[in-house]
Amino acid sequence: MNTNTKFSIRLLCAGLLLAGFTACSSDSDSDNNSGNGNGTEPNELLMKVTGEEVVSVDDVVASSFTANETNALPEDLILQEENKRDVLAAAQQLNDQYSGGNGTYHRNVSVKVVTLNYRSIDGNGDPITLSGKLSLPMVNGKYITIENILLNCHATYIDLTGKGVSNATFKEMAAYSYAVVDPDYIGFGITSDKYQTYLCHKLIARQCVDMELAALEYMQQEGVELKDGYGTYVVGYSQGGGNSMAVGRHLTVTDHGQTANAKVNLKGLYCGAGPYTPIGTFNHWLQTDSLCLTPVLSMVIKGQQEGHADIMRGIQLASYFSDEYLKSGVPQAFESNDKLAIASVLLGDASLTNIKYPEPEVKTAYETCLGLPWMQFSKIISDEFANPTSHIRTALLQCLEMERVDDWTPQVPVEIFTAPRDNVIPVQANAYNTYEKFRAAGVDVTLTQGGYLCNHITGQIAWSNHVKAILKKL
């Protein structure tokens, strides 16, 4: 595997950033527990500081703008350079505002990155301690007034270090007086030994909200001032796009979320390339008989097994796949949660030529653009899974239907971003259908598309540029 391919994998898992895998779960609007157990609530909001680091604004900019450059389109790299300059100009304004405009450029501006452990719930509704990061702007070593909060729902990646969210792409927004909250999900940070809760939108939404509550508690303890009328803007791409939509839903329709929103103050949702209707995504794979990035299917199934253990009990992951596809080793890697093995098989076995999609022009174009093989869905799955009435199929679809996040009416502005050539998250089944559904319900919703050549990988920088352009004006 060459260097560019390895880098594409890491990114790809924006719809898969490099994935540590667990599970998912659904919530009930009345019981708040997002799980299938007894709904036990944490006894207290545990907020423990496990790390603090103060970094210069230059270092923050450098780390925030390097993640996807290999895969970005030229026009998006131009915009990214403009964003860099804008961030430094914003830092200079902070310097002048809080240091009296003493001409020291932005050297007095820094960002304090705090690692927090906090209490939330797992897929059974039982208490669990998770981790995340909070980034706060400082001038001359003192906190400044926070104007708004940015809750960043990260994409999927493989957390081999246990350090959790360290590559978040929005920390530089601290220069615009944002407090930036980066929650880990189960399977990341201090729970990196567990399976990731992939596509368990409603469980992850609860966990993200609990992280922001812990961040607010930390800010209160530190004496950080919040501007009157502050609000929270939620962002996310790929799995993070679905999770960001789910956070809005959680804050609007669940008891836990409505109570939390008294502090969170949701103001807007910025959702990029997210699976808002997992059941629609599955139906797209079925109807088109195609699937790119085949490990996504293993991630989806394993996630539902963990998050919906009552529904998926007794079902083996391997039972969903054909004997030929099992030769790739992909399902086995996910079943064992061997992250090194997952990384090595992430693209599947290129020797599976009889599974590879025939050569229609559009599939060939995608394959050339991405360097990833398209596979025939019908040849990946087992005969049992192909049977519409089989237990393993009905169980999985029941779980996926429970995880859709287009089943509510947002009361805040919603921005949906999509890449026209997205090969990982079906555009029609997710972005377009959700946009039309919300628009018909009278939601203040906008649909934005990247450029014509924009796909799931290149779309991440295009989306990031687009969202930052909006956020820095708020």
Short mmCIF file of C-alpha atoms in Angstrom, two decimals:
data_model
loop_
_atom_site.label_atom_id
_atom_site.label_comp_id
_atom_site.label_asym_id
_atom_site.label_seq_id
_atom_site.Cartn_x
_atom_site.Cartn_y
_atom_site.Cartn_z
CA MET A 1 0.00 0.00 0.00
CA ASN A 2 1.57 3.31 -1.00
CA THR A 3 1.72 6.46 1.12
CA ASN A 4 -1.12 8.21 -0.68
CA THR A 5 -3.39 5.21 -0.26
CA LYS A 6 -2.63 5.04 3.46
CA PHE A 7 -3.41 8.72 3.78
CA SER A 8 -6.64 8.30 1.86
CA ILE A 9 -7.70 5.61 4.28
CA ARG A 10 -7.10 7.87 7.27
CA LEU A 11 -9.20 10.53 5.70
CA LEU A 12 -11.71 8.44 4.20
CA CYS A 13 -12.80 7.76 7.53
CA ALA A 14 -14.36 11.04 7.55
CA GLY A 15 -16.98 8.64 6.54
CA LEU A 16 -14.69 6.33 8.19
CA LEU A 17 -11.63 8.61 9.25
CA LEU A 18 -9.62 5.53 10.53
CA ALA A 19 -11.98 3.69 12.73
CA GLY A 20 -12.00 2.23 16.28
CA PHE A 21 -15.21 0.35 16.51
CA THR A 22 -18.09 -0.05 18.92
CA ALA A 23 -21.74 0.20 18.86
CA CYS A 24 -24.82 2.14 18.82
CA SER A 25 -28.18 2.62 20.27
CA SER A 26 -31.51 4.29 19.98
CA ASP A 27 -33.32 6.53 22.37
CA SER A 28 -36.82 7.02 23.53
CA ASP A 29 -38.16 10.54 23.61
CA SER A 30 -39.65 9.84 27.01
CA ASP A 31 -37.00 7.82 28.83
CA ASN A 32 -33.81 9.60 27.71
CA ASN A 33 -31.60 6.57 28.10
CA SER A 34 -30.58 6.02 24.46
CA GLY A 35 -30.08 2.39 25.33
CA ASN A 36 -31.66 -0.94 25.77
CA GLY A 37 -30.99 -1.53 29.46
CA ASN A 38 -32.58 -0.18 32.57
CA GLY A 39 -32.01 3.46 31.69
CA THR A 40 -29.91 4.12 34.76
CA GLU A 41 -28.88 7.76 34.91
CA PRO A 42 -25.37 8.73 36.02
CA ASN A 43 -25.46 9.70 39.68
CA GLU A 44 -23.51 12.85 38.97
CA LEU A 45 -21.85 14.71 36.17
CA LEU A 46 -18.27 13.57 36.53
CA MET A 47 -15.85 16.18 35.22
CA LYS A 48 -12.21 15.37 35.78
CA VAL A 49 -9.32 17.23 34.20
CA THR A 50 -6.72 14.76 32.93
CA GLY A 51 -4.58 17.08 30.84
CA GLU A 52 -3.96 20.74 30.03
CA GLU A 53 -1.81 22.26 27.32
CA VAL A 54 -1.42 25.85 26.18
CA VAL A 55 -0.46 26.16 22.51
CA SER A 56 0.23 29.16 20.32
CA VAL A 57 -2.32 30.22 17.77
CA ASP A 58 0.28 29.51 15.05
CA ASP A 59 0.57 25.90 16.18
CA VAL A 60 -3.21 25.55 16.32
CA VAL A 61 -3.52 26.85 12.77
CA ALA A 62 -0.78 24.53 11.57
CA SER A 63 -2.40 21.46 13.10
CA SER A 64 -5.95 22.37 12.06
CA PHE A 65 -5.28 22.85 8.37
CA THR A 66 -3.14 19.87 7.42
CA ALA A 67 -5.39 16.83 7.75
CA ASN A 68 -6.73 16.40 4.22
CA GLU A 69 -4.48 18.44 1.95
CA THR A 70 -3.32 15.44 -0.08
CA ASN A 71 -6.89 14.76 -1.16
CA ALA A 72 -8.23 18.31 -1.49
CA LEU A 73 -9.28 19.93 -4.75
CA PRO A 74 -7.17 22.94 -5.83
CA GLU A 75 -9.97 25.47 -5.33
CA ASP A 76 -10.52 24.23 -1.79
CA LEU A 77 -6.83 24.58 -0.94
CA ILE A 78 -7.00 28.20 -2.09
CA LEU A 79 -9.93 28.83 0.26
CA GLN A 80 -8.09 27.04 3.03
CA GLU A 81 -5.15 29.43 2.68
CA GLU A 82 -7.59 32.32 2.94
CA ASN A 83 -8.99 30.78 6.10
CA LYS A 84 -5.50 30.57 7.58
CA ARG A 85 -4.93 34.26 6.98
CA ASP A 86 -8.36 35.10 8.40
CA VAL A 87 -7.64 33.14 11.59
CA LEU A 88 -4.39 35.00 12.16
CA ALA A 89 -6.15 38.31 11.50
CA ALA A 90 -8.83 37.36 14.04
CA ALA A 91 -6.10 36.51 16.55
CA GLN A 92 -4.55 39.92 15.95
CA GLN A 93 -7.92 41.53 16.71
CA LEU A 94 -8.11 39.60 19.98
CA ASN A 95 -4.60 40.69 20.79
CA ASP A 96 -5.49 44.34 20.15
CA GLN A 97 -8.76 44.10 22.06
CA TYR A 98 -7.30 42.54 25.20
CA SER A 99 -3.71 43.81 25.06
CA GLY A 100 -4.34 47.40 24.07
CA GLY A 101 -3.18 47.08 20.49
CA ASN A 102 0.48 47.07 21.44
CA GLY A 103 1.70 45.94 18.04
CA THR A 104 2.97 42.53 19.16
CA TYR A 105 1.01 40.87 16.35
CA HIS A 106 -0.87 37.85 17.72
CA ARG A 107 1.86 36.47 19.93
CA ASN A 108 -0.13 37.14 23.09
CA VAL A 109 -2.96 34.91 21.84
CA SER A 110 -2.95 31.22 22.74
CA VAL A 111 -5.37 28.33 23.07
CA LYS A 112 -5.71 26.23 26.19
CA VAL A 113 -6.58 22.65 25.28
CA VAL A 114 -8.07 20.77 28.22
CA THR A 115 -8.64 17.01 28.25
CA LEU A 116 -11.70 16.11 30.29
CA ASN A 117 -13.16 12.85 31.50
CA TYR A 118 -16.91 13.02 31.89
CA ARG A 119 -19.86 10.82 32.77
CA SER A 120 -22.42 9.68 30.22
CA ILE A 121 -24.24 6.42 29.38
CA ASP A 122 -23.41 3.39 27.24
CA GLY A 123 -25.57 1.37 24.88
CA ASN A 124 -27.28 -0.37 27.80
CA GLY A 125 -28.16 2.91 29.49
CA ASP A 126 -25.54 2.29 32.19
CA PRO A 127 -23.06 4.95 33.39
CA ILE A 128 -19.77 5.17 31.54
CA THR A 129 -16.85 7.59 31.74
CA LEU A 130 -15.77 9.09 28.40
CA SER A 131 -13.21 11.65 27.36
CA GLY A 132 -12.97 14.72 25.18
CA LYS A 133 -11.20 18.02 24.68
CA LEU A 134 -12.12 21.64 25.28
CA SER A 135 -10.24 24.48 23.57
CA LEU A 136 -10.40 27.97 25.10
CA PRO A 137 -8.88 31.21 23.76
CA MET A 138 -6.53 33.14 26.01
CA VAL A 139 -4.73 36.48 25.76
CA ASN A 140 -1.68 37.08 27.93
CA GLY A 141 -2.46 33.84 29.73
CA LYS A 142 -5.94 34.94 30.76
CA TYR A 143 -9.29 33.68 29.54
CA ILE A 144 -11.32 35.99 27.34
CA THR A 145 -15.09 36.23 27.17
CA ILE A 146 -16.57 33.38 25.15
CA GLU A 147 -19.08 34.58 22.58
CA ASN A 148 -20.31 31.16 21.40
CA ILE A 149 -19.64 27.45 21.76
CA LEU A 150 -18.74 25.15 18.89
CA LEU A 151 -19.60 21.47 19.43
CA ASN A 152 -17.61 19.42 16.92
CA CYS A 153 -18.83 15.86 16.23
CA HIS A 154 -15.83 14.09 14.78
CA ALA A 155 -15.79 11.63 11.92
CA THR A 156 -14.68 8.04 12.27
CA TYR A 157 -11.05 7.06 12.59
CA ILE A 158 -8.94 4.37 14.25
CA ASP A 159 -7.78 5.54 17.67
CA LEU A 160 -4.58 3.56 18.10
CA THR A 161 -3.21 5.81 20.83
CA GLY A 162 -6.11 6.12 23.25
CA LYS A 163 -5.61 9.89 23.21
CA GLY A 164 -8.93 10.48 21.51
CA VAL A 165 -9.70 13.60 19.53
CA SER A 166 -6.31 15.12 18.82
CA ASN A 167 -6.78 15.99 15.15
CA ALA A 168 -9.94 18.09 15.43
CA THR A 169 -10.20 20.56 12.58
CA PHE A 170 -11.99 23.41 14.35
CA LYS A 171 -9.70 24.35 17.24
CA GLU A 172 -8.57 27.49 15.41
CA MET A 173 -12.12 28.85 15.76
CA ALA A 174 -11.05 29.77 19.30
CA ALA A 175 -9.52 32.84 17.62
CA TYR A 176 -13.10 33.97 16.94
CA SER A 177 -13.95 33.77 20.67
CA TYR A 178 -15.46 30.29 20.44
CA ALA A 179 -15.05 27.63 23.09
CA VAL A 180 -14.53 24.48 20.99
CA VAL A 181 -15.84 21.20 22.43
CA ASP A 182 -14.56 17.92 20.93
CA PRO A 183 -16.23 14.84 22.44
CA ASP A 184 -14.88 11.35 22.01
CA TYR A 185 -17.43 8.61 21.44
CA ILE A 186 -17.25 5.08 22.84
CA GLY A 187 -14.28 3.47 21.13
CA PHE A 188 -12.11 6.59 21.33
CA GLY A 189 -9.93 8.16 24.00
CA ILE A 190 -10.14 6.37 27.32
CA THR A 191 -12.57 3.80 25.88
CA SER A 192 -10.47 3.00 22.79
CA ASP A 193 -10.41 -0.65 23.84
CA LYS A 194 -14.13 -0.91 23.17
CA TYR A 195 -16.01 -1.25 19.89
CA GLN A 196 -16.97 2.02 18.27
CA THR A 197 -20.65 2.91 18.41
CA TYR A 198 -20.84 3.46 14.67
CA LEU A 199 -24.13 4.93 13.41
CA CYS A 200 -25.65 4.84 16.86
CA HIS A 201 -26.63 8.45 16.35
CA LYS A 202 -28.94 8.83 19.31
CA LEU A 203 -26.57 7.35 21.86
CA ILE A 204 -23.66 9.42 20.52
CA ALA A 205 -25.81 12.56 20.59
CA ARG A 206 -26.42 12.05 24.32
CA GLN A 207 -22.69 11.55 24.87
CA CYS A 208 -21.82 14.72 22.93
CA VAL A 209 -24.30 16.78 24.95
CA ASP A 210 -22.90 15.37 28.20
CA MET A 211 -19.41 16.42 27.07
CA GLU A 212 -20.59 19.98 26.53
CA LEU A 213 -22.20 20.02 29.97
CA ALA A 214 -18.86 18.91 31.44
CA ALA A 215 -17.09 21.62 29.45
CA LEU A 216 -19.51 24.22 30.80
CA GLU A 217 -18.86 22.97 34.32
CA TYR A 218 -15.11 23.35 33.75
CA MET A 219 -15.56 26.88 32.41
CA GLN A 220 -17.65 27.81 35.43
CA GLN A 221 -15.00 26.46 37.80
CA GLU A 222 -12.30 28.38 35.92
CA GLY A 223 -14.26 31.62 35.94
CA VAL A 224 -14.57 31.78 32.15
CA GLU A 225 -17.18 34.35 31.19
CA LEU A 226 -19.87 33.57 28.64
CA LYS A 227 -21.33 36.46 26.72
CA ASP A 228 -25.02 37.12 27.29
CA GLY A 229 -27.00 35.41 24.55
CA TYR A 230 -24.25 32.90 23.71
CA GLY A 231 -25.30 29.86 21.75
CA THR A 232 -24.01 26.48 20.63
CA TYR A 233 -23.38 25.70 16.97
CA VAL A 234 -22.99 22.00 16.19
CA VAL A 235 -20.80 20.82 13.31
CA GLY A 236 -19.85 17.42 11.93
CA TYR A 237 -18.86 15.61 8.75
CA SER A 238 -19.67 12.07 7.59
CA GLN A 239 -20.55 10.05 10.69
CA GLY A 240 -20.10 13.38 12.46
CA GLY A 241 -22.68 14.88 10.12
CA GLY A 242 -25.25 12.36 11.22
CA ASN A 243 -24.19 12.82 14.84
CA SER A 244 -24.51 16.61 14.64
CA MET A 245 -28.06 16.26 13.33
CA ALA A 246 -28.73 13.80 16.15
CA VAL A 247 -27.46 16.29 18.73
CA GLY A 248 -30.03 18.80 17.50
CA ARG A 249 -32.71 16.15 17.71
CA HIS A 250 -31.64 15.14 21.22
CA LEU A 251 -31.71 18.72 22.49
CA THR A 252 -35.17 19.22 20.99
CA VAL A 253 -37.19 16.05 21.58
CA THR A 254 -35.76 14.22 24.62
CA ASP A 255 -36.24 15.12 28.27
CA HIS A 256 -32.51 14.97 28.97
CA GLY A 257 -31.77 17.14 25.95
CA GLN A 258 -34.42 19.76 26.69
CA THR A 259 -33.08 20.14 30.21
CA ALA A 260 -29.49 20.36 28.93
CA ASN A 261 -30.47 22.92 26.30
CA ALA A 262 -31.15 25.46 29.05
CA LYS A 263 -27.33 25.62 29.29
CA VAL A 264 -26.36 24.54 25.77
CA ASN A 265 -28.59 27.06 23.96
CA LEU A 266 -28.64 25.41 20.52
CA LYS A 267 -28.39 28.01 17.75
CA GLY A 268 -27.58 26.09 14.56
CA LEU A 269 -26.62 22.77 12.94
CA TYR A 270 -23.99 22.35 10.21
CA CYS A 271 -24.15 18.79 8.94
CA GLY A 272 -21.78 17.54 6.25
CA ALA A 273 -22.24 14.33 4.24
CA GLY A 274 -23.91 12.53 7.09
CA PRO A 275 -25.96 9.33 7.11
CA TYR A 276 -29.22 10.85 8.34
CA THR A 277 -31.21 7.81 7.27
CA PRO A 278 -29.14 4.64 7.77
CA ILE A 279 -32.06 2.59 6.48
CA GLY A 280 -32.08 4.70 3.31
CA THR A 281 -28.36 4.12 2.90
CA PHE A 282 -28.85 0.36 3.14
CA ASN A 283 -31.68 0.46 0.60
CA HIS A 284 -29.44 2.40 -1.79
CA TRP A 285 -26.78 -0.30 -1.59
CA LEU A 286 -29.43 -2.92 -2.20
CA GLN A 287 -31.14 -1.18 -5.10
CA THR A 288 -27.93 -0.20 -6.93
CA ASP A 289 -26.19 -3.48 -6.10
CA SER A 290 -23.02 -1.56 -5.35
CA LEU A 291 -20.93 -0.57 -2.37
CA CYS A 292 -17.69 1.39 -2.19
CA LEU A 293 -15.49 1.06 0.86
CA THR A 294 -16.90 -2.29 1.86
CA PRO A 295 -15.68 -2.18 5.51
CA VAL A 296 -18.48 0.32 6.15
CA LEU A 297 -20.94 -2.58 6.11
CA SER A 298 -18.99 -4.44 8.80
CA MET A 299 -18.85 -1.25 10.86
CA VAL A 300 -22.58 -0.71 10.55
CA ILE A 301 -23.50 -4.25 11.55
CA LYS A 302 -21.00 -4.46 14.40
CA GLY A 303 -22.26 -1.14 15.69
CA GLN A 304 -25.84 -2.33 15.83
CA GLN A 305 -24.77 -5.53 17.56
CA GLU A 306 -23.20 -3.50 20.33
CA GLY A 307 -25.86 -0.82 20.63
CA HIS A 308 -28.93 -2.97 20.09
CA ALA A 309 -27.82 -6.13 21.83
CA ASP A 310 -31.39 -7.14 22.60
CA ILE A 311 -32.38 -7.11 18.92
CA MET A 312 -29.10 -8.50 17.53
CA ARG A 313 -28.53 -11.12 20.25
CA GLY A 314 -27.14 -14.42 18.98
CA ILE A 315 -26.35 -13.12 15.47
CA GLN A 316 -22.79 -13.58 14.23
CA LEU A 317 -21.18 -10.85 12.13
CA ALA A 318 -19.88 -13.44 9.66
CA SER A 319 -23.42 -14.61 8.92
CA TYR A 320 -24.03 -11.42 6.93
CA PHE A 321 -21.25 -12.06 4.40
CA SER A 322 -20.59 -14.39 1.53
CA ASP A 323 -17.83 -16.97 1.77
CA GLU A 324 -15.93 -15.16 -0.96
CA TYR A 325 -15.99 -11.83 0.84
CA LEU A 326 -14.99 -13.42 4.13
CA LYS A 327 -11.68 -14.25 2.43
CA SER A 328 -10.86 -10.54 2.62
CA GLY A 329 -10.55 -10.77 6.40
CA VAL A 330 -12.50 -7.53 6.85
CA PRO A 331 -15.41 -8.86 8.98
CA GLN A 332 -13.01 -10.91 11.09
CA ALA A 333 -10.90 -7.85 11.87
CA PHE A 334 -13.96 -5.94 13.01
CA GLU A 335 -15.25 -8.87 15.05
CA SER A 336 -11.98 -9.09 16.99
CA ASN A 337 -11.66 -5.28 17.28
CA ASP A 338 -8.03 -5.67 16.22
CA LYS A 339 -7.37 -2.12 15.10
CA LEU A 340 -4.05 -2.85 13.41
CA ALA A 341 -5.78 -5.60 11.44
CA ILE A 342 -8.64 -3.23 10.64
CA ALA A 343 -6.19 -0.66 9.31
CA SER A 344 -4.51 -3.26 7.12
CA VAL A 345 -7.75 -4.60 5.62
CA LEU A 346 -9.63 -1.32 5.45
CA LEU A 347 -9.94 -1.36 1.68
CA GLY A 348 -10.73 -5.03 1.47
CA ASP A 349 -8.86 -7.59 -0.61
CA ALA A 350 -8.10 -6.24 -4.07
CA SER A 351 -7.81 -9.84 -5.33
CA LEU A 352 -11.57 -10.34 -4.99
CA THR A 353 -12.02 -9.63 -8.68
CA ASN A 354 -15.25 -11.59 -9.04
CA ILE A 355 -16.88 -9.32 -6.45
CA LYS A 356 -15.62 -6.14 -8.03
CA TYR A 357 -18.35 -4.22 -9.84
CA PRO A 358 -18.44 -4.61 -13.63
CA GLU A 359 -17.16 -1.70 -15.65
CA PRO A 360 -19.96 0.86 -16.15
CA GLU A 361 -18.49 4.27 -16.91
CA VAL A 362 -19.64 5.93 -13.71
CA LYS A 363 -18.24 3.20 -11.47
CA THR A 364 -14.93 3.29 -13.37
CA ALA A 365 -14.73 7.07 -12.97
CA TYR A 366 -15.23 6.84 -9.23
CA GLU A 367 -12.72 4.07 -8.94
CA THR A 368 -10.13 6.06 -10.87
CA CYS A 369 -10.78 9.16 -8.79
CA LEU A 370 -10.58 7.41 -5.44
CA GLY A 371 -8.33 4.45 -6.04
CA LEU A 372 -10.99 2.35 -4.30
CA PRO A 373 -12.79 -0.64 -5.74
CA TRP A 374 -16.54 -0.74 -6.17
CA MET A 375 -17.99 -4.08 -5.19
CA GLN A 376 -21.26 -5.77 -6.07
CA PHE A 377 -23.39 -5.68 -2.93
CA SER A 378 -25.14 -8.92 -3.88
CA LYS A 379 -21.80 -10.75 -3.97
CA ILE A 380 -20.60 -9.38 -0.65
CA ILE A 381 -23.60 -10.51 1.35
CA SER A 382 -24.66 -14.03 2.28
CA ASP A 383 -27.73 -15.78 0.88
CA GLU A 384 -29.32 -15.50 4.31
CA PHE A 385 -28.78 -11.74 4.42
CA ALA A 386 -30.13 -11.43 0.88
CA ASN A 387 -33.40 -13.03 1.99
CA PRO A 388 -35.82 -10.17 2.88
CA THR A 389 -37.58 -12.28 5.50
CA SER A 390 -34.49 -13.69 7.24
CA HIS A 391 -34.02 -12.99 10.93
CA ILE A 392 -30.58 -11.42 10.49
CA ARG A 393 -31.88 -8.99 7.88
CA THR A 394 -35.04 -7.95 9.70
CA ALA A 395 -33.06 -7.47 12.91
CA LEU A 396 -30.49 -5.21 11.26
CA LEU A 397 -33.10 -3.14 9.45
CA GLN A 398 -35.06 -2.71 12.66
CA CYS A 399 -31.96 -1.24 14.27
CA LEU A 400 -31.17 1.03 11.32
CA GLU A 401 -34.71 2.36 11.23
CA MET A 402 -34.39 3.29 14.91
CA GLU A 403 -31.25 5.35 14.16
CA ARG A 404 -32.60 7.71 11.52
CA VAL A 405 -32.32 11.38 12.50
CA ASP A 406 -34.63 12.96 9.95
CA ASP A 407 -37.68 12.14 12.09
CA TRP A 408 -38.05 15.50 13.85
CA THR A 409 -38.58 19.17 13.01
CA PRO A 410 -35.60 21.41 13.79
CA GLN A 411 -36.35 24.78 15.37
CA VAL A 412 -32.94 26.28 14.49
CA PRO A 413 -31.25 26.89 11.13
CA VAL A 414 -29.87 23.73 9.52
CA GLU A 415 -27.11 23.67 6.91
CA ILE A 416 -26.76 20.41 4.97
CA PHE A 417 -23.63 20.02 2.85
CA THR A 418 -23.10 17.27 0.33
CA ALA A 419 -20.54 16.24 -2.27
CA PRO A 420 -22.15 15.54 -5.66
CA ARG A 421 -19.86 12.56 -6.24
CA ASP A 422 -20.03 11.18 -2.72
CA ASN A 423 -19.39 7.47 -3.14
CA VAL A 424 -19.59 6.52 0.54
CA ILE A 425 -22.74 8.27 1.81
CA PRO A 426 -25.50 8.08 -0.87
CA VAL A 427 -26.50 11.66 -1.68
CA GLN A 428 -30.15 11.16 -2.59
CA ALA A 429 -30.95 8.89 0.33
CA ASN A 430 -29.42 11.27 2.85
CA ALA A 431 -28.75 14.92 1.98
CA TYR A 432 -31.43 15.44 -0.66
CA ASN A 433 -34.21 13.49 1.01
CA THR A 434 -33.57 15.06 4.41
CA TYR A 435 -33.44 18.54 2.91
CA GLU A 436 -36.75 18.05 1.10
CA LYS A 437 -38.39 16.60 4.20
CA PHE A 438 -37.27 19.49 6.39
CA ARG A 439 -38.14 22.11 3.80
CA ALA A 440 -41.67 20.70 3.48
CA ALA A 441 -41.98 20.99 7.28
CA GLY A 442 -41.05 24.67 7.18
CA VAL A 443 -37.56 24.28 8.64
CA ASP A 444 -34.97 26.99 7.97
CA VAL A 445 -32.79 24.56 6.02
CA THR A 446 -30.15 25.15 3.36
CA LEU A 447 -28.61 22.58 1.02
CA THR A 448 -25.10 23.34 -0.26
CA GLN A 449 -23.12 21.21 -2.70
CA GLY A 450 -19.39 21.07 -3.21
CA GLY A 451 -17.93 21.43 -6.68
CA TYR A 452 -18.68 18.99 -9.48
CA LEU A 453 -15.63 16.83 -8.74
CA CYS A 454 -16.20 16.82 -5.01
CA ASN A 455 -16.47 13.33 -3.47
CA HIS A 456 -16.64 12.07 0.10
CA ILE A 457 -12.92 12.50 0.70
CA THR A 458 -12.32 15.83 -1.01
CA GLY A 459 -15.65 17.06 0.32
CA GLN A 460 -14.36 17.26 3.87
CA ILE A 461 -12.14 20.27 3.20
CA ALA A 462 -14.80 21.87 0.99
CA TRP A 463 -17.32 21.50 3.80
CA SER A 464 -14.88 22.73 6.43
CA ASN A 465 -14.11 25.87 4.41
CA HIS A 466 -17.81 26.50 3.86
CA VAL A 467 -18.75 26.12 7.52
CA LYS A 468 -15.86 28.21 8.82
CA ALA A 469 -16.82 31.01 6.47
CA ILE A 470 -20.25 31.06 8.11
CA LEU A 471 -19.11 30.61 11.71
CA LYS A 472 -16.53 33.39 11.70
CA LYS A 473 -19.26 35.88 10.81
CA LEU A 474 -21.60 34.93 13.65
#
